[in-house]
PDB file of N, CA and C in Angstrom:
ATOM      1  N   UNK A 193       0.819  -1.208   0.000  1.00 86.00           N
ATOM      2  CA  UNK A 193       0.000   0.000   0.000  1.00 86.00           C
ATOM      3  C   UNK A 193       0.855   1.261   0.000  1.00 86.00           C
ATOM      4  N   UNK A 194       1.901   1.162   1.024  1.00 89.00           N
ATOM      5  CA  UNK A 194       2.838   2.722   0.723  1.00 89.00           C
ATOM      6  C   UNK A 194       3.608   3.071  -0.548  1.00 89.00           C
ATOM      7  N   UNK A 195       3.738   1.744  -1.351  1.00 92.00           N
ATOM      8  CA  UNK A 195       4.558   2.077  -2.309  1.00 92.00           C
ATOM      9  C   UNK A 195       3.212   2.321  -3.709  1.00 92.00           C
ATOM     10  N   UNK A 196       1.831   2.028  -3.522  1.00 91.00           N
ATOM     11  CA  UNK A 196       0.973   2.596  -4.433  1.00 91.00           C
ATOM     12  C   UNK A 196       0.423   4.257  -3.833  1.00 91.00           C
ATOM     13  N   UNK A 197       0.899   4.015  -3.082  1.00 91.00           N
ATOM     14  CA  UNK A 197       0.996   5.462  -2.430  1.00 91.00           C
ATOM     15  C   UNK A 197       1.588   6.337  -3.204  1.00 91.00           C
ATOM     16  N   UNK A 198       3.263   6.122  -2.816  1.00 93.00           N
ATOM     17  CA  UNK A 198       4.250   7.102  -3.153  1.00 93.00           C
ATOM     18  C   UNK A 198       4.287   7.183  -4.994  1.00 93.00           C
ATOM     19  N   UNK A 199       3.675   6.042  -5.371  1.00 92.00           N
ATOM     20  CA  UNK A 199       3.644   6.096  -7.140  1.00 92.00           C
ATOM     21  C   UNK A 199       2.530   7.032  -7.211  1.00 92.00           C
ATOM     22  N   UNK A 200       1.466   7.038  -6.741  1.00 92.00           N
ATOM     23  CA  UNK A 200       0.115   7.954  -7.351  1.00 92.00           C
ATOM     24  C   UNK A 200       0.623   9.108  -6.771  1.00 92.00           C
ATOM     25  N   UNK A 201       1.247   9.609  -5.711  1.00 92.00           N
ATOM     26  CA  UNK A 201       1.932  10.470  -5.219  1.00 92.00           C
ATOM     27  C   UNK A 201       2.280  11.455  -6.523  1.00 92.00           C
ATOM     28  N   UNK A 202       3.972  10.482  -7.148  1.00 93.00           N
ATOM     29  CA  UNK A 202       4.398  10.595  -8.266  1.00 93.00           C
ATOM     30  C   UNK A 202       3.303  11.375  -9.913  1.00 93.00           C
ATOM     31  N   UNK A 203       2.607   9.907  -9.696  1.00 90.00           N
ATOM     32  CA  UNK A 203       1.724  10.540 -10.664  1.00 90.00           C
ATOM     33  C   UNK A 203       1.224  11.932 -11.254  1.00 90.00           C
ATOM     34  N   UNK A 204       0.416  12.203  -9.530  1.00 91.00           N
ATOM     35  CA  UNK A 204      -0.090  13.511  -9.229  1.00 91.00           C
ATOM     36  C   UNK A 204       0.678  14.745  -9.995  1.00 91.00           C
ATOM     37  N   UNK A 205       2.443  14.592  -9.320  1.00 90.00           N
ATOM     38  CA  UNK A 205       3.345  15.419  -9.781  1.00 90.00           C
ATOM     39  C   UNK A 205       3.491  15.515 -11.190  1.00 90.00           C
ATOM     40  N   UNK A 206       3.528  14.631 -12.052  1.00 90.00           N
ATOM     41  CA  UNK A 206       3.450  14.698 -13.512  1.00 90.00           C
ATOM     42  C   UNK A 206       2.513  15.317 -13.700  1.00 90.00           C
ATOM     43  N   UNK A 207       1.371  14.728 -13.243  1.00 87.00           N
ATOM     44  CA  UNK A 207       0.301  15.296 -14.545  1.00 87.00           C
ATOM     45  C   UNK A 207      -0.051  17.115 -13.952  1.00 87.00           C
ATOM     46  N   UNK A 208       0.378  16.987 -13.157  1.00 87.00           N
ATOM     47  CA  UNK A 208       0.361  19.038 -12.246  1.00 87.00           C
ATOM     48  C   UNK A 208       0.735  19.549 -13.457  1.00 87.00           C
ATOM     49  N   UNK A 209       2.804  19.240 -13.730  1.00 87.00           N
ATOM     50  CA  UNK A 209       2.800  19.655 -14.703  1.00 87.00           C
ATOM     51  C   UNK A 209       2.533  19.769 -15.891  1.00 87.00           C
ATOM     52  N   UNK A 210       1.696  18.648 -16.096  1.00 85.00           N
ATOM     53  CA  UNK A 210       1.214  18.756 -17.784  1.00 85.00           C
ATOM     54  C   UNK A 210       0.150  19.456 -17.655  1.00 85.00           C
ATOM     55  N   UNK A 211      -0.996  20.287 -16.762  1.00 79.00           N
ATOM     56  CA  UNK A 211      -2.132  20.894 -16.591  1.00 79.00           C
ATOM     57  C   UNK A 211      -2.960  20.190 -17.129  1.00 79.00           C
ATOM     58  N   UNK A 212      -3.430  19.371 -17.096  1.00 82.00           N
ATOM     59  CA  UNK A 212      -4.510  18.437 -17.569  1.00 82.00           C
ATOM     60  C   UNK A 212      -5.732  18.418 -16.277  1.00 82.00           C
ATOM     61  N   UNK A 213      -6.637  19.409 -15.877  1.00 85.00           N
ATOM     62  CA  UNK A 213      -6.975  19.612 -14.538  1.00 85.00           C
ATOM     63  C   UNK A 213      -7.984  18.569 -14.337  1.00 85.00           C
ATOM     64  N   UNK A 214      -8.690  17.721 -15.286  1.00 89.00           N
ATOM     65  CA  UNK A 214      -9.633  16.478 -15.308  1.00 89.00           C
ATOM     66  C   UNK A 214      -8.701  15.364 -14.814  1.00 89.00           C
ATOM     67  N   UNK A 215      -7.600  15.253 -15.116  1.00 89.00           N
ATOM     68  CA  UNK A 215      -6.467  14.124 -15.007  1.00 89.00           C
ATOM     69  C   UNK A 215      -5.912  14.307 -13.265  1.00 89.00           C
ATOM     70  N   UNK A 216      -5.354  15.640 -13.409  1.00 90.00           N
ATOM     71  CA  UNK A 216      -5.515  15.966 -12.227  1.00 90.00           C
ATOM     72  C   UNK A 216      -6.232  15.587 -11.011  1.00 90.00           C
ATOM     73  N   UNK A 217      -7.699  15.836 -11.166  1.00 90.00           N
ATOM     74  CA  UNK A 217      -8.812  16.286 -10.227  1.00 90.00           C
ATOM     75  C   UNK A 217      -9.181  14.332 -10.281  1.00 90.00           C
ATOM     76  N   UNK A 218      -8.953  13.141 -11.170  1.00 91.00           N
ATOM     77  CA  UNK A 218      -8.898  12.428 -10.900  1.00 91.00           C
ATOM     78  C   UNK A 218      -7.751  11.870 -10.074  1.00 91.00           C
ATOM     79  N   UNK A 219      -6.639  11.713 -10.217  1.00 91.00           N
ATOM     80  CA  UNK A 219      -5.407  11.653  -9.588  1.00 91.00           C
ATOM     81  C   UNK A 219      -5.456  12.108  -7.918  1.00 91.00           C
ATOM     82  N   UNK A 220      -5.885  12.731  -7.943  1.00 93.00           N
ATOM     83  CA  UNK A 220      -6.802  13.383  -6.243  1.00 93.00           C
ATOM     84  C   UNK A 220      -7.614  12.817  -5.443  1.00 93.00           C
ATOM     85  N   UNK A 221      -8.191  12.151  -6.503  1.00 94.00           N
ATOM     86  CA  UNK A 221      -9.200  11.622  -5.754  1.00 94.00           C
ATOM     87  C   UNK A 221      -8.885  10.243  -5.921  1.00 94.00           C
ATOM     88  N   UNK A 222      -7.494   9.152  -6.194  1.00 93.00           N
ATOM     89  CA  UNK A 222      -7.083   8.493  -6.042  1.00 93.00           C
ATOM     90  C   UNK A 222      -6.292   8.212  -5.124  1.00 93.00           C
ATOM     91  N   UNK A 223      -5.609   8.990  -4.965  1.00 94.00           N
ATOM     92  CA  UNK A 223      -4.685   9.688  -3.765  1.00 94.00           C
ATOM     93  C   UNK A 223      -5.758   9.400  -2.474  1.00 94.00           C
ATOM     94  N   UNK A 224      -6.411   9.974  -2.229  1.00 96.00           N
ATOM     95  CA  UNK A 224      -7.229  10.217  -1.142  1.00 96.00           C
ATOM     96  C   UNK A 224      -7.540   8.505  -1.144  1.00 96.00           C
ATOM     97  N   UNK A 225      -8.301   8.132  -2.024  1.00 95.00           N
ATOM     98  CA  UNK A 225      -9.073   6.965  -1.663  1.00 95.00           C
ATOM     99  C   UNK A 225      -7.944   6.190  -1.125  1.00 95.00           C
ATOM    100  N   UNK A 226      -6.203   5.760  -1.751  1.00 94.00           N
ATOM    101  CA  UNK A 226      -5.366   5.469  -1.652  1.00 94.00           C
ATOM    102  C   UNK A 226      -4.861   5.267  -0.178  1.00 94.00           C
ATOM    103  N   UNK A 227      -4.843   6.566   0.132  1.00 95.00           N
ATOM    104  CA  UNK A 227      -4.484   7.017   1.477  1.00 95.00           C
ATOM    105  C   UNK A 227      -5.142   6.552   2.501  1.00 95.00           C
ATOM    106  N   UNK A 228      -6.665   6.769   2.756  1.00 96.00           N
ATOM    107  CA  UNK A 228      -7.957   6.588   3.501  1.00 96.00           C
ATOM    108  C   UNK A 228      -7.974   4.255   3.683  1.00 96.00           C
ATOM    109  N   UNK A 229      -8.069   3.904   2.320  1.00 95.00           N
ATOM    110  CA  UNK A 229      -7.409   2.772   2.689  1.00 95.00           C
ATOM    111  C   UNK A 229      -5.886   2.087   3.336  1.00 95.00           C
ATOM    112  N   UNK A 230      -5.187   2.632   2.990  1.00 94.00           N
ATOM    113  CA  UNK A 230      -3.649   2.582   4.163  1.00 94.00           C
ATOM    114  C   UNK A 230      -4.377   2.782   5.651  1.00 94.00           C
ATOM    115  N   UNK A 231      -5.130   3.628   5.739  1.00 95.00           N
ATOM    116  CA  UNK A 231      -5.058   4.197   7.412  1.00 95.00           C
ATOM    117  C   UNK A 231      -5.837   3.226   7.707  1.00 95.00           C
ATOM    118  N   UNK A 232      -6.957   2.620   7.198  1.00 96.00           N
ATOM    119  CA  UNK A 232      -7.759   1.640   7.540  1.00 96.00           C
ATOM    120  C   UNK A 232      -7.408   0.529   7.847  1.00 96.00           C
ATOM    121  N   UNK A 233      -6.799   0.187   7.355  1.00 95.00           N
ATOM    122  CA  UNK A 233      -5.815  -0.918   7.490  1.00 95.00           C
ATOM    123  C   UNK A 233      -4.323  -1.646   8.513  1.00 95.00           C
ATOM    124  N   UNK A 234      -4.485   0.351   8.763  1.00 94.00           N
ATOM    125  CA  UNK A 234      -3.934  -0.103   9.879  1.00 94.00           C
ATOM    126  C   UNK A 234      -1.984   0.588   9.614  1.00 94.00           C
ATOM    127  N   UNK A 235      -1.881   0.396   8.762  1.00 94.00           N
ATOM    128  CA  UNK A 235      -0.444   0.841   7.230  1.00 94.00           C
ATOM    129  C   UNK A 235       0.340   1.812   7.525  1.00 94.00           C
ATOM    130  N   UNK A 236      -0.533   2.687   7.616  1.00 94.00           N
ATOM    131  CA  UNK A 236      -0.327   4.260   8.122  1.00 94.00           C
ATOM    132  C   UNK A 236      -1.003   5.010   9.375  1.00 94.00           C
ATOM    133  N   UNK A 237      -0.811   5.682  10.018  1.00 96.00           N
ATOM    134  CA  UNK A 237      -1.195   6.217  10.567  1.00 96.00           C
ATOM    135  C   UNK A 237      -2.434   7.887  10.472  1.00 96.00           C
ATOM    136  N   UNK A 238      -3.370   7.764  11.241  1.00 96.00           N
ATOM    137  CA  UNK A 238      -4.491   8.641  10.555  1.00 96.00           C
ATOM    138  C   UNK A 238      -4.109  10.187  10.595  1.00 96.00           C
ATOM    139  N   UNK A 239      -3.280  10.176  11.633  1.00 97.00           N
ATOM    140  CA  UNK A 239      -2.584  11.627  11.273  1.00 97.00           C
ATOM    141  C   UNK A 239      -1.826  11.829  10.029  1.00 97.00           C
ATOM    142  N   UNK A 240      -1.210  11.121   9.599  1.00 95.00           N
ATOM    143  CA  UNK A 240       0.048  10.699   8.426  1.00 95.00           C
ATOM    144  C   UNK A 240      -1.219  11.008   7.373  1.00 95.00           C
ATOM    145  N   UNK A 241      -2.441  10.497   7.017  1.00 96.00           N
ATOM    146  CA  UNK A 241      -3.330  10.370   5.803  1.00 96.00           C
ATOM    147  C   UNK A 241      -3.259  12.097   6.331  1.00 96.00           C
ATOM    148  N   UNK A 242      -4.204  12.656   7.178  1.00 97.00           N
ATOM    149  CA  UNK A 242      -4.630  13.931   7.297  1.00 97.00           C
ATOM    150  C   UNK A 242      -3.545  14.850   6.959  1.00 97.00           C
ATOM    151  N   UNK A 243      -2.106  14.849   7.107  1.00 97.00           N
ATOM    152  CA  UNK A 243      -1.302  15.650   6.409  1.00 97.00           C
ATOM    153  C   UNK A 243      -1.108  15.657   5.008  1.00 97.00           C
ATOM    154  N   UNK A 244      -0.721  14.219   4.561  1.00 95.00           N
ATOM    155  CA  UNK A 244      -0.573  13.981   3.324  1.00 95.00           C
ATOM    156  C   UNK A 244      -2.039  14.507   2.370  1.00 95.00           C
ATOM    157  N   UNK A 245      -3.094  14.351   2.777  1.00 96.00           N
ATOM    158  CA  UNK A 245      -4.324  15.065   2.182  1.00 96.00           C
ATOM    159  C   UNK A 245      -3.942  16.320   1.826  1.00 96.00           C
ATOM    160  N   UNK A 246      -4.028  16.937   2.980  1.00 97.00           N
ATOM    161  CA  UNK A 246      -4.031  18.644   3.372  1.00 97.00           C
ATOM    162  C   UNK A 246      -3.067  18.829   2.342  1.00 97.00           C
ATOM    163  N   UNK A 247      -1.976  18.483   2.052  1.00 95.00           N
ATOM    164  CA  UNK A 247      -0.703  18.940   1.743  1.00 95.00           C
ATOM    165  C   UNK A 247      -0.942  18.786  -0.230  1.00 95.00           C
ATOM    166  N   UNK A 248      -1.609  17.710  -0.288  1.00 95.00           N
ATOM    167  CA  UNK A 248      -2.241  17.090  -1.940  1.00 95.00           C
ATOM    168  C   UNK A 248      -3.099  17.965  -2.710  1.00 95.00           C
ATOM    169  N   UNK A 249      -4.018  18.386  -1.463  1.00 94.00           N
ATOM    170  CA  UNK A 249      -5.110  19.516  -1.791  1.00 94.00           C
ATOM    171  C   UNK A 249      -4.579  21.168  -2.471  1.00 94.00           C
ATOM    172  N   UNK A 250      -3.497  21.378  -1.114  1.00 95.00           N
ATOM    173  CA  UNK A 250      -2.860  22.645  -1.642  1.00 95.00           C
ATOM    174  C   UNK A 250      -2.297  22.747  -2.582  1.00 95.00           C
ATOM    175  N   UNK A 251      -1.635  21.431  -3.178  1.00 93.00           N
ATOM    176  CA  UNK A 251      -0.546  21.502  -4.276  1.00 93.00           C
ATOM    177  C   UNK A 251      -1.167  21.234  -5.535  1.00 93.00           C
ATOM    178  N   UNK A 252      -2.624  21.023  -5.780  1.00 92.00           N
ATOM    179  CA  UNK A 252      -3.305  20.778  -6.706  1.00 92.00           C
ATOM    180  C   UNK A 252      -3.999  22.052  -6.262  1.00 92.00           C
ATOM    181  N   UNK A 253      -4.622  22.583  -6.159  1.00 92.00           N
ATOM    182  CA  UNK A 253      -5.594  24.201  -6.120  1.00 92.00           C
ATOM    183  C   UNK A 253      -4.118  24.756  -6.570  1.00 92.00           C
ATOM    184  N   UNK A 254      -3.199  24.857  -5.960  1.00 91.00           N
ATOM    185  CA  UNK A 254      -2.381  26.276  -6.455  1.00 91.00           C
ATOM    186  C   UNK A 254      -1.516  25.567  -7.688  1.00 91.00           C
ATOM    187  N   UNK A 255      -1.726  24.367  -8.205  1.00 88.00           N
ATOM    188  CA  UNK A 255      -1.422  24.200  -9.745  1.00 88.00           C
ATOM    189  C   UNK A 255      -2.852  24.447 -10.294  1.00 88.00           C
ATOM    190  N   UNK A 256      -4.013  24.480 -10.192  1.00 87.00           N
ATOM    191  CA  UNK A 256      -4.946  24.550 -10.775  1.00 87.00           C
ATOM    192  C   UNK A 256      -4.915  26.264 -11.074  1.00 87.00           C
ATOM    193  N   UNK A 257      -4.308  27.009 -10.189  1.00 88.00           N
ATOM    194  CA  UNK A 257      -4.520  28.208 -10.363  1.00 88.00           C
ATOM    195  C   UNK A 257      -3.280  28.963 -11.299  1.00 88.00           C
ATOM    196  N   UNK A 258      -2.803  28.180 -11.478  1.00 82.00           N
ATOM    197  CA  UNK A 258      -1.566  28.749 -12.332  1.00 82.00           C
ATOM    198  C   UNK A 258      -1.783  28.349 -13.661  1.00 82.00           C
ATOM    199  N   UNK A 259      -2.819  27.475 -13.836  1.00 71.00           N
ATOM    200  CA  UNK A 259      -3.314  27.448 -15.193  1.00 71.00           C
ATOM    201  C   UNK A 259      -4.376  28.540 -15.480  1.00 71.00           C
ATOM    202  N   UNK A 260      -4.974  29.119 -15.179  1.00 68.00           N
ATOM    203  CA  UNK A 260      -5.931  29.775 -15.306  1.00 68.00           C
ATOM    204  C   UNK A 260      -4.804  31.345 -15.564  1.00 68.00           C
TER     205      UNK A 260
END
Protein backbone atom coordinates (compact mmCIF):
# COMPACT_ATOMS: atom_id res chain seq x y z
CA UNK A 1 0.00 0.00 0.00
CA UNK A 2 2.84 2.72 0.72
CA UNK A 3 4.56 2.08 -2.31
CA UNK A 4 0.97 2.60 -4.43
CA UNK A 5 1.00 5.46 -2.43
CA UNK A 6 4.25 7.10 -3.15
CA UNK A 7 3.64 6.10 -7.14
CA UNK A 8 0.12 7.95 -7.35
CA UNK A 9 1.93 10.47 -5.22
CA UNK A 10 4.40 10.59 -8.27
CA UNK A 11 1.72 10.54 -10.66
CA UNK A 12 -0.09 13.51 -9.23
CA UNK A 13 3.35 15.42 -9.78
CA UNK A 14 3.45 14.70 -13.51
CA UNK A 15 0.30 15.30 -14.55
CA UNK A 16 0.36 19.04 -12.25
CA UNK A 17 2.80 19.65 -14.70
CA UNK A 18 1.21 18.76 -17.78
CA UNK A 19 -2.13 20.89 -16.59
CA UNK A 20 -4.51 18.44 -17.57
CA UNK A 21 -6.97 19.61 -14.54
CA UNK A 22 -9.63 16.48 -15.31
CA UNK A 23 -6.47 14.12 -15.01
CA UNK A 24 -5.51 15.97 -12.23
CA UNK A 25 -8.81 16.29 -10.23
CA UNK A 26 -8.90 12.43 -10.90
CA UNK A 27 -5.41 11.65 -9.59
CA UNK A 28 -6.80 13.38 -6.24
CA UNK A 29 -9.20 11.62 -5.75
CA UNK A 30 -7.08 8.49 -6.04
CA UNK A 31 -4.68 9.69 -3.77
CA UNK A 32 -7.23 10.22 -1.14
CA UNK A 33 -9.07 6.97 -1.66
CA UNK A 34 -5.37 5.47 -1.65
CA UNK A 35 -4.48 7.02 1.48
CA UNK A 36 -7.96 6.59 3.50
CA UNK A 37 -7.41 2.77 2.69
CA UNK A 38 -3.65 2.58 4.16
CA UNK A 39 -5.06 4.20 7.41
CA UNK A 40 -7.76 1.64 7.54
CA UNK A 41 -5.82 -0.92 7.49
CA UNK A 42 -3.93 -0.10 9.88
CA UNK A 43 -0.44 0.84 7.23
CA UNK A 44 -0.33 4.26 8.12
CA UNK A 45 -1.20 6.22 10.57
CA UNK A 46 -4.49 8.64 10.55
CA UNK A 47 -2.58 11.63 11.27
CA UNK A 48 0.05 10.70 8.43
CA UNK A 49 -3.33 10.37 5.80
CA UNK A 50 -4.63 13.93 7.30
CA UNK A 51 -1.30 15.65 6.41
CA UNK A 52 -0.57 13.98 3.32
CA UNK A 53 -4.32 15.06 2.18
CA UNK A 54 -4.03 18.64 3.37
CA UNK A 55 -0.70 18.94 1.74
CA UNK A 56 -2.24 17.09 -1.94
CA UNK A 57 -5.11 19.52 -1.79
CA UNK A 58 -2.86 22.64 -1.64
CA UNK A 59 -0.55 21.50 -4.28
CA UNK A 60 -3.31 20.78 -6.71
CA UNK A 61 -5.59 24.20 -6.12
CA UNK A 62 -2.38 26.28 -6.45
CA UNK A 63 -1.42 24.20 -9.75
CA UNK A 64 -4.95 24.55 -10.77
CA UNK A 65 -4.52 28.21 -10.36
CA UNK A 66 -1.57 28.75 -12.33
CA UNK A 67 -3.31 27.45 -15.19
CA UNK A 68 -5.93 29.77 -15.31
Amino acid sequence: LKTRIKNIKKDLIADAQQGDAEVLKGDLREYFKKLDKAAKKGAVHKNFVANKKSKAAKFVNSALKKEE
